[in-house]
PDB file of C-alpha atoms in Angstrom:
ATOM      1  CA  UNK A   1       0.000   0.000   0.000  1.00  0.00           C
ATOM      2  CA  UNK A   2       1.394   3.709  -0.589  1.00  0.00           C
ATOM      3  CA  UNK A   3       0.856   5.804   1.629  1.00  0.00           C
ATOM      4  CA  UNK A   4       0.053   9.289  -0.094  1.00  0.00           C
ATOM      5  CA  UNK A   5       0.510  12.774   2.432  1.00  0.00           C
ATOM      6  CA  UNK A   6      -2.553  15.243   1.540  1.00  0.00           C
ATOM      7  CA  UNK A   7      -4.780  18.142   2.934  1.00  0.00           C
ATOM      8  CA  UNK A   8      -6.696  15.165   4.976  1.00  0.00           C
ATOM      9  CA  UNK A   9      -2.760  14.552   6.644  1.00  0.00           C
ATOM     10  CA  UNK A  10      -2.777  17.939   7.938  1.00  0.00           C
ATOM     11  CA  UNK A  11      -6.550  17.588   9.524  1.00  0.00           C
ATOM     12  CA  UNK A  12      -5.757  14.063  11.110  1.00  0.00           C
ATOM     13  CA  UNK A  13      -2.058  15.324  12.415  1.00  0.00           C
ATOM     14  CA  UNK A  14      -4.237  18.370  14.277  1.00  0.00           C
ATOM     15  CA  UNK A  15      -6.590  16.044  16.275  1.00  0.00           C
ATOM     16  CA  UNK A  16      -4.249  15.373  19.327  1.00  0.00           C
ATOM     17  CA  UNK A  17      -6.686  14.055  21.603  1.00  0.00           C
ATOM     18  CA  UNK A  18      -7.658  10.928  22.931  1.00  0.00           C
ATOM     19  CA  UNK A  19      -6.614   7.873  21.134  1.00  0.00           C
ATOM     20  CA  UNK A  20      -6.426  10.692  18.037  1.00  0.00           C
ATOM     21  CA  UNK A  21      -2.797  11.304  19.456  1.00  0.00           C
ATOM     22  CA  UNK A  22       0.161  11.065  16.972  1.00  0.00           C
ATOM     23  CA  UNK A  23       3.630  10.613  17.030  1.00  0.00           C
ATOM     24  CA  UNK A  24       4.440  10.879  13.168  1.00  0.00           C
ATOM     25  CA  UNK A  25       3.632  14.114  12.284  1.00  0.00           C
ATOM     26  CA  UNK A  26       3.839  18.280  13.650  1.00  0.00           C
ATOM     27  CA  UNK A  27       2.448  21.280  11.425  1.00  0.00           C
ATOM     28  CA  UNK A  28       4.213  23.954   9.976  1.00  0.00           C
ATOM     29  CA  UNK A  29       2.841  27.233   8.136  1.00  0.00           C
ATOM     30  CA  UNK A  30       5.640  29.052   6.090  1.00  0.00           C
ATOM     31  CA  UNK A  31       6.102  32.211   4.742  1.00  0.00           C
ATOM     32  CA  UNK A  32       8.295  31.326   2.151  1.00  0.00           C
ATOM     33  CA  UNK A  33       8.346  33.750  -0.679  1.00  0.00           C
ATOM     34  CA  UNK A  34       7.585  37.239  -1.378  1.00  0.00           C
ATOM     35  CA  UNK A  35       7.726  39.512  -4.751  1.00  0.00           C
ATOM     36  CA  UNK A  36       9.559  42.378  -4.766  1.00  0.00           C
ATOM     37  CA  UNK A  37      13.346  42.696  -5.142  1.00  0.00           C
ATOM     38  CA  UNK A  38      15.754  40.585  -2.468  1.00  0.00           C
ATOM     39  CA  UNK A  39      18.955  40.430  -1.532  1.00  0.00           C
ATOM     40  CA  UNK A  40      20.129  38.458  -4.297  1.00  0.00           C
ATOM     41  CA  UNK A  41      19.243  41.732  -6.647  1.00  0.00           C
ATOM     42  CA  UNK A  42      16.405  40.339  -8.654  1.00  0.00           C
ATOM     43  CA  UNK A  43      12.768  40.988  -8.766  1.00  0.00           C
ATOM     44  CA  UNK A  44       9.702  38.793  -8.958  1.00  0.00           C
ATOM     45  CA  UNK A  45       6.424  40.545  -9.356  1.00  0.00           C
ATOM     46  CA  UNK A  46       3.053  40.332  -8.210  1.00  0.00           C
ATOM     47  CA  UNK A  47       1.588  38.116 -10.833  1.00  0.00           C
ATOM     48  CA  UNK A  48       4.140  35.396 -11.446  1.00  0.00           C
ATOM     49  CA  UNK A  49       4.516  35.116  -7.585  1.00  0.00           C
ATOM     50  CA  UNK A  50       0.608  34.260  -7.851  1.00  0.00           C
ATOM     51  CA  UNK A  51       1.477  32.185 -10.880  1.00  0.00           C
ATOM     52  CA  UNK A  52       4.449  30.064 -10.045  1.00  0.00           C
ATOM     53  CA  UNK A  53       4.371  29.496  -6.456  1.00  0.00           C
ATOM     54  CA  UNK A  54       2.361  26.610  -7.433  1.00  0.00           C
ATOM     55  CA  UNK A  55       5.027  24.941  -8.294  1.00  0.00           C
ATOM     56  CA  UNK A  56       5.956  24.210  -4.150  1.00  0.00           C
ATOM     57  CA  UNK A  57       3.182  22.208  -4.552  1.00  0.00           C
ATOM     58  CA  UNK A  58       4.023  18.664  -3.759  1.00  0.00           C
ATOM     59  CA  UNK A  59       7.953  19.695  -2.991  1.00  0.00           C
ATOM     60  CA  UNK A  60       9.863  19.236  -0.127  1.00  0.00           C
ATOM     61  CA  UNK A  61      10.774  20.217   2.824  1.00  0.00           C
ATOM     62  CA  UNK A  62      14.455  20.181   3.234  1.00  0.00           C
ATOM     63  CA  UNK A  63      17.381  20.792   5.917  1.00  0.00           C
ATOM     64  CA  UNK A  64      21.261  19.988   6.799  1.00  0.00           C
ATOM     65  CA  UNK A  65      21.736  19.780  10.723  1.00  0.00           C
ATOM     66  CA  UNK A  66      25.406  20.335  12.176  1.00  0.00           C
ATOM     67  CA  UNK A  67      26.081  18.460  15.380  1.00  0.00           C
ATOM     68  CA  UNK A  68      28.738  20.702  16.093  1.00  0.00           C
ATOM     69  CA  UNK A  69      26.691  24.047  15.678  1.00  0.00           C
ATOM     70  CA  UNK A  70      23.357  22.391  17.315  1.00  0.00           C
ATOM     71  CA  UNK A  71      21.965  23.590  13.845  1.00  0.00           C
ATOM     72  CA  UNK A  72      20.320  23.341  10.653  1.00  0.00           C
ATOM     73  CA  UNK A  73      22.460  25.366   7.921  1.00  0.00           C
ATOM     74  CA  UNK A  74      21.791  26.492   4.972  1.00  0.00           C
ATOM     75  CA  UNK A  75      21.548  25.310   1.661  1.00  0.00           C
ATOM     76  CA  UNK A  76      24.177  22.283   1.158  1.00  0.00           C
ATOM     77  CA  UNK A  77      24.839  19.836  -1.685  1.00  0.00           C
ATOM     78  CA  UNK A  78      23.573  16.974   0.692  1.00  0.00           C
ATOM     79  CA  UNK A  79      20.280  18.187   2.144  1.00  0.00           C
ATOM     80  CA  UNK A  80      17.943  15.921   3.789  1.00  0.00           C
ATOM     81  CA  UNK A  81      14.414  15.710   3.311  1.00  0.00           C
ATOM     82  CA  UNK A  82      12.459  16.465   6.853  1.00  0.00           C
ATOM     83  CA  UNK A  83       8.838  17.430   5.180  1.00  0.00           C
ATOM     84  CA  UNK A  84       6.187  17.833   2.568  1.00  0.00           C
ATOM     85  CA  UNK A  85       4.060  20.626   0.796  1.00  0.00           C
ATOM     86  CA  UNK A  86       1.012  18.589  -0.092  1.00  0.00           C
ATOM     87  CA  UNK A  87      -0.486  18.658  -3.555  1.00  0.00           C
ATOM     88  CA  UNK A  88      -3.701  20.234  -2.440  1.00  0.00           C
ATOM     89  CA  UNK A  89      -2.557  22.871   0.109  1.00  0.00           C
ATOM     90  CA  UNK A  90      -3.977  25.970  -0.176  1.00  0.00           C
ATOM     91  CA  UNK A  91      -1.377  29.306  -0.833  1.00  0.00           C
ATOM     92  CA  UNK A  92      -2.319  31.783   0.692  1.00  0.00           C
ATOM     93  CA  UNK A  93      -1.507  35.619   0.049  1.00  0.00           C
ATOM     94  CA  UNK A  94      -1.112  38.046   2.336  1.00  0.00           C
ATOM     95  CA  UNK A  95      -0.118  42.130   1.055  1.00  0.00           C
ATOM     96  CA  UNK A  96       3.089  43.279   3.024  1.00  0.00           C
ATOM     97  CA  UNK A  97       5.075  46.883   2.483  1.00  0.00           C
ATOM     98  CA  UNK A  98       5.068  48.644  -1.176  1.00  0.00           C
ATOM     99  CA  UNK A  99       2.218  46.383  -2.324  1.00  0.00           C
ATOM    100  CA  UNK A 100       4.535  43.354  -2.801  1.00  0.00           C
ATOM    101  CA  UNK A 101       2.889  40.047  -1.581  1.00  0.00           C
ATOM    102  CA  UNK A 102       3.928  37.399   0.809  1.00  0.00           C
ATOM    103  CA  UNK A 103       3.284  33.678  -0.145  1.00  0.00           C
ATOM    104  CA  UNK A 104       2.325  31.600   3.000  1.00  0.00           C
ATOM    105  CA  UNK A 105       1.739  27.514   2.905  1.00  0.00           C
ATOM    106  CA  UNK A 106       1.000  24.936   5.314  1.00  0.00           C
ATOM    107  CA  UNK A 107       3.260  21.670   5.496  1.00  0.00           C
ATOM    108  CA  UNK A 108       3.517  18.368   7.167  1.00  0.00           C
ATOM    109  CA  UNK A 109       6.909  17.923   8.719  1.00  0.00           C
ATOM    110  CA  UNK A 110       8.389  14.349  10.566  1.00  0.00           C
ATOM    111  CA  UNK A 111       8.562  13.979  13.888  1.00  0.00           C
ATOM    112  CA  UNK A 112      10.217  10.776  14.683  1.00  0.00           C
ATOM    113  CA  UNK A 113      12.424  10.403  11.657  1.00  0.00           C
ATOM    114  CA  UNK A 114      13.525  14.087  12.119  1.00  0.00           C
ATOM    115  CA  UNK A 115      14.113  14.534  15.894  1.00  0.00           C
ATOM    116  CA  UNK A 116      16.847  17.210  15.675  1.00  0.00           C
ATOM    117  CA  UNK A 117      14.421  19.478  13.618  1.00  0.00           C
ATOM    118  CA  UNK A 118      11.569  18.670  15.555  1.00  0.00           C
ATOM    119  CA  UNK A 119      13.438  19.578  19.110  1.00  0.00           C
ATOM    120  CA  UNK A 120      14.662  22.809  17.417  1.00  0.00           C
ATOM    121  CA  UNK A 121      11.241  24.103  16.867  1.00  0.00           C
ATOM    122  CA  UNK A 122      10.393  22.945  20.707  1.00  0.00           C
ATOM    123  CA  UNK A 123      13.161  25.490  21.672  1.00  0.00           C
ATOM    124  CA  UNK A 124      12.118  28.175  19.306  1.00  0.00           C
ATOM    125  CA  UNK A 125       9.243  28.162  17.091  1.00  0.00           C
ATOM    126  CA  UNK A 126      10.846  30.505  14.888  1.00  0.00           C
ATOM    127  CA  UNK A 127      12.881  29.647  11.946  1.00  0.00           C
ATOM    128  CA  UNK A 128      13.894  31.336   8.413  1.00  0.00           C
ATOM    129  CA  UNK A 129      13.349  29.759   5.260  1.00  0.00           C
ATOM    130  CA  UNK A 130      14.432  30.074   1.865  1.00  0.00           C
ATOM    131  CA  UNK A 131      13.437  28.779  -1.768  1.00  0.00           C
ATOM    132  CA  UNK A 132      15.628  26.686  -3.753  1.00  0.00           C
ATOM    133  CA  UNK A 133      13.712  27.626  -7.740  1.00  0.00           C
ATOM    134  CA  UNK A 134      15.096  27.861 -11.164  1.00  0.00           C
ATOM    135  CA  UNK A 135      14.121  30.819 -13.205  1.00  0.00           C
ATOM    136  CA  UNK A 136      12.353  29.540 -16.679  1.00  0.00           C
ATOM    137  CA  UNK A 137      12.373  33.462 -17.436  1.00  0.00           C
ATOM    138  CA  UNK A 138      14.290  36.368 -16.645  1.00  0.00           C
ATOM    139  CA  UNK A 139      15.091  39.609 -17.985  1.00  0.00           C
ATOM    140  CA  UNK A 140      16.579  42.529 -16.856  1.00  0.00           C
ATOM    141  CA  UNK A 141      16.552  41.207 -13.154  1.00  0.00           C
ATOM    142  CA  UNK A 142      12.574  40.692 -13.680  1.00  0.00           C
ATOM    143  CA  UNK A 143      11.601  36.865 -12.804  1.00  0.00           C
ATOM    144  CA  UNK A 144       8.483  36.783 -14.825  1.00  0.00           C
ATOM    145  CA  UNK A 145       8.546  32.850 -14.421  1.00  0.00           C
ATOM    146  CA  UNK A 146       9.726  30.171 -12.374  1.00  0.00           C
ATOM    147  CA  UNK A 147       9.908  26.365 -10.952  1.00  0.00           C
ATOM    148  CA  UNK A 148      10.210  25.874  -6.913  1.00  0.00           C
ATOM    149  CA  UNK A 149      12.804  22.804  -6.312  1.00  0.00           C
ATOM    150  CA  UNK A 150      12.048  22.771  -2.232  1.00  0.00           C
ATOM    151  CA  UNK A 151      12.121  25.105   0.693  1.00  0.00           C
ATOM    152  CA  UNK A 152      15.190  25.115   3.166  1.00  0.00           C
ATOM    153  CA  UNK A 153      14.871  25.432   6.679  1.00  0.00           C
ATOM    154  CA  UNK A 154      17.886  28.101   7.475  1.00  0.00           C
ATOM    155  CA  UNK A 155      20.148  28.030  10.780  1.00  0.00           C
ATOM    156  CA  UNK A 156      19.549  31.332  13.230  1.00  0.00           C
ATOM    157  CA  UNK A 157      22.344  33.037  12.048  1.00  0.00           C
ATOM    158  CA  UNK A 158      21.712  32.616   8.664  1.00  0.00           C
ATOM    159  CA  UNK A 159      19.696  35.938   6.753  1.00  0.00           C
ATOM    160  CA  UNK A 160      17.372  34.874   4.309  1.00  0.00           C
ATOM    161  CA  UNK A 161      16.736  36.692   1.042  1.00  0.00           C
ATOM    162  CA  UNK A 162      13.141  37.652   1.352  1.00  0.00           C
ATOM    163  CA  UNK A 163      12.745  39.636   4.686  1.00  0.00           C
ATOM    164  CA  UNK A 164      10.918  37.920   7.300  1.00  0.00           C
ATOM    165  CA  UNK A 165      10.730  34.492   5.095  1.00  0.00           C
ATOM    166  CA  UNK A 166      10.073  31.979   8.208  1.00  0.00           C
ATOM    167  CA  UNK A 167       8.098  28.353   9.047  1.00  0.00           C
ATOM    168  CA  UNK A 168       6.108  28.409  12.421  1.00  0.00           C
ATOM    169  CA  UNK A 169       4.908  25.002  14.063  1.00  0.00           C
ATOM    170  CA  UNK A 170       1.098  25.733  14.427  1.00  0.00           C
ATOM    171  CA  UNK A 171       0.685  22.162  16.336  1.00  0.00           C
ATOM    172  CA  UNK A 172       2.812  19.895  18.491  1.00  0.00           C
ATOM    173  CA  UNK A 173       1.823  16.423  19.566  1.00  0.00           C
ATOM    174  CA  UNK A 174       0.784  16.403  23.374  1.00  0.00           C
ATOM    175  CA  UNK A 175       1.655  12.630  23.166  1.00  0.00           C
ATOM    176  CA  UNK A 176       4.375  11.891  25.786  1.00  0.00           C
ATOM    177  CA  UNK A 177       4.217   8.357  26.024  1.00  0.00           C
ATOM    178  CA  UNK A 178       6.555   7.501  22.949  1.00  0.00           C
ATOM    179  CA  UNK A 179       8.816   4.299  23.826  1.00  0.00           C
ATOM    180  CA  UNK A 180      12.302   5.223  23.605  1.00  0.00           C
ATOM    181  CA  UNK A 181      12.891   1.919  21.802  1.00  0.00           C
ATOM    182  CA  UNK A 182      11.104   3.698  18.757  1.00  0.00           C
ATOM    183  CA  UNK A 183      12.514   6.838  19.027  1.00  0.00           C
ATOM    184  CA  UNK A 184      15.796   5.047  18.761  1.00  0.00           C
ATOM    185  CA  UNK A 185      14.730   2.885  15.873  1.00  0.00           C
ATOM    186  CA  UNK A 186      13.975   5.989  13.859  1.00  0.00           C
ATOM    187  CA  UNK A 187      16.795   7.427  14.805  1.00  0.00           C
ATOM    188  CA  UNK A 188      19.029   4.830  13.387  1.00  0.00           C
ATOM    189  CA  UNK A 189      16.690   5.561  10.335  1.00  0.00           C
ATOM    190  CA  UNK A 190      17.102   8.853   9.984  1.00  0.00           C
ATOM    191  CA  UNK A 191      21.029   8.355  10.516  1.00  0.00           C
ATOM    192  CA  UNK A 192      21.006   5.982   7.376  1.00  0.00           C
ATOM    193  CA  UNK A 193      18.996   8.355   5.545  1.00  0.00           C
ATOM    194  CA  UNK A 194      22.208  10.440   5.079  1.00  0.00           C
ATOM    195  CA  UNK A 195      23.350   8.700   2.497  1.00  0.00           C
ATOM    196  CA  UNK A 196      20.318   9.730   0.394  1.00  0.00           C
ATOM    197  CA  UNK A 197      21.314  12.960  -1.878  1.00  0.00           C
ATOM    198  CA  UNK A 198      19.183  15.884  -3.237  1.00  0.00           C
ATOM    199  CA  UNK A 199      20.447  17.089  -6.803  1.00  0.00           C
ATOM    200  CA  UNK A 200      18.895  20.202  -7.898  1.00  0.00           C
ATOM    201  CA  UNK A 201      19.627  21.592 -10.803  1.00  0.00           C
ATOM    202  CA  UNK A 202      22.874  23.705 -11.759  1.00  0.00           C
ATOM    203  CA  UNK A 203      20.656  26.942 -12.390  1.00  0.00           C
ATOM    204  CA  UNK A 204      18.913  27.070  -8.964  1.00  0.00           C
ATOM    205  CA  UNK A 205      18.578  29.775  -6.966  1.00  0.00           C
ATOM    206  CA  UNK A 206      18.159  30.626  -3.261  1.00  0.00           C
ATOM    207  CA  UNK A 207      15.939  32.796  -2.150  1.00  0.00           C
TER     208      UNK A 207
END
């Protein structure tokens, strides 16, 4: 059986109580891409923000955590994959300064295969983001068109190009009860999961 992650993921991930508690999942909402001009010097406007931020749709969710730094970085040739956009989430728009727009989604993130992420947002639910994309067209500067590879979860000391780019847990499993001989099974998971490799294209850009 495949197991397919959806809207319906989200809703059953939210329902904590009871025997509805679960251990797999935790909810993030991102702000993960505005129009406008950012610090990499180029410009996406209004209408292919609406247009092409589709294209997150059914991406990933992605991260590199340092053990020395107690960290996620930033974006690395080896990133691992720690979440999903689903196919049918809703982007949302919101207006921000000088009539540029801010593109906000909802995504499901792993809990017990992605422990050092997950305890990271239980210290601070706060974390920049920023859009790995290849332009399709470009002139000038102007991004009139484009195709989202993943979102990358940032490290604290790391600036993102869009101002105020973030993800925000909106809901954290009350369960408590977890054996630790699962936790450490998925841990040993997520450990081998290292040696699985994320090649973007040569043209991408961060955001």
């Amino acid at each position: 059986m495949i197991y397919k992650l959806g809207v319906e993921n989200i809703e059953k991930a939210k329902k904590l109580n009871g025997s509805e508690k679960d251990i797999d999942f935790f909810i993030g909402r991102m702000d993960f891409l505005a129009s406008g001009e950012n610090e990499n010097g180029f410009i996406i406007t209004n209408d292919a923000l609406k247009e092409y931020t589709k294209t997150a749709l059914g991406k990933f969710v992605t991260f590199k955590y340092s053990y020395l730094e107690k960290d996620v970085m930033s974006h690395e040739t080896d990133l691992q994959i720690c979440g999903y956009i689903p196919q049918n989430a809703e982007i949302r728009f919101a207006e921000i300064e000088d009539g540029n727009l801010m593109a906000s989604v909802d995504c499901v993130l792993s809990k017990i295969y992605c422990l050092e992420v997950y305890d990271l947002f239980k210290e601070d639910n706060y974390r920049p983001v920023s859009v790995e994309f290849s332009t399709v067209e470009s002139e000038n500067g102007v991004v009139s068109a484009f195709n989202i590879h993943s979102v990358t979860l940032l490290g604290k000391n790391v600036e993102p190009a869009i101002d105020n780019a973030n993800i925000q847990i909106i809901k954290f499993s009350k369960d408590k009860k977890t054996s630790r001989s699962l936790l450490f099974f998925c841990l040993l998971l997520h450990r081998f999961s290292s040696f699985i490799r994320i090649f973007a294209p040569q043209n991408r850009i961060y955001t």
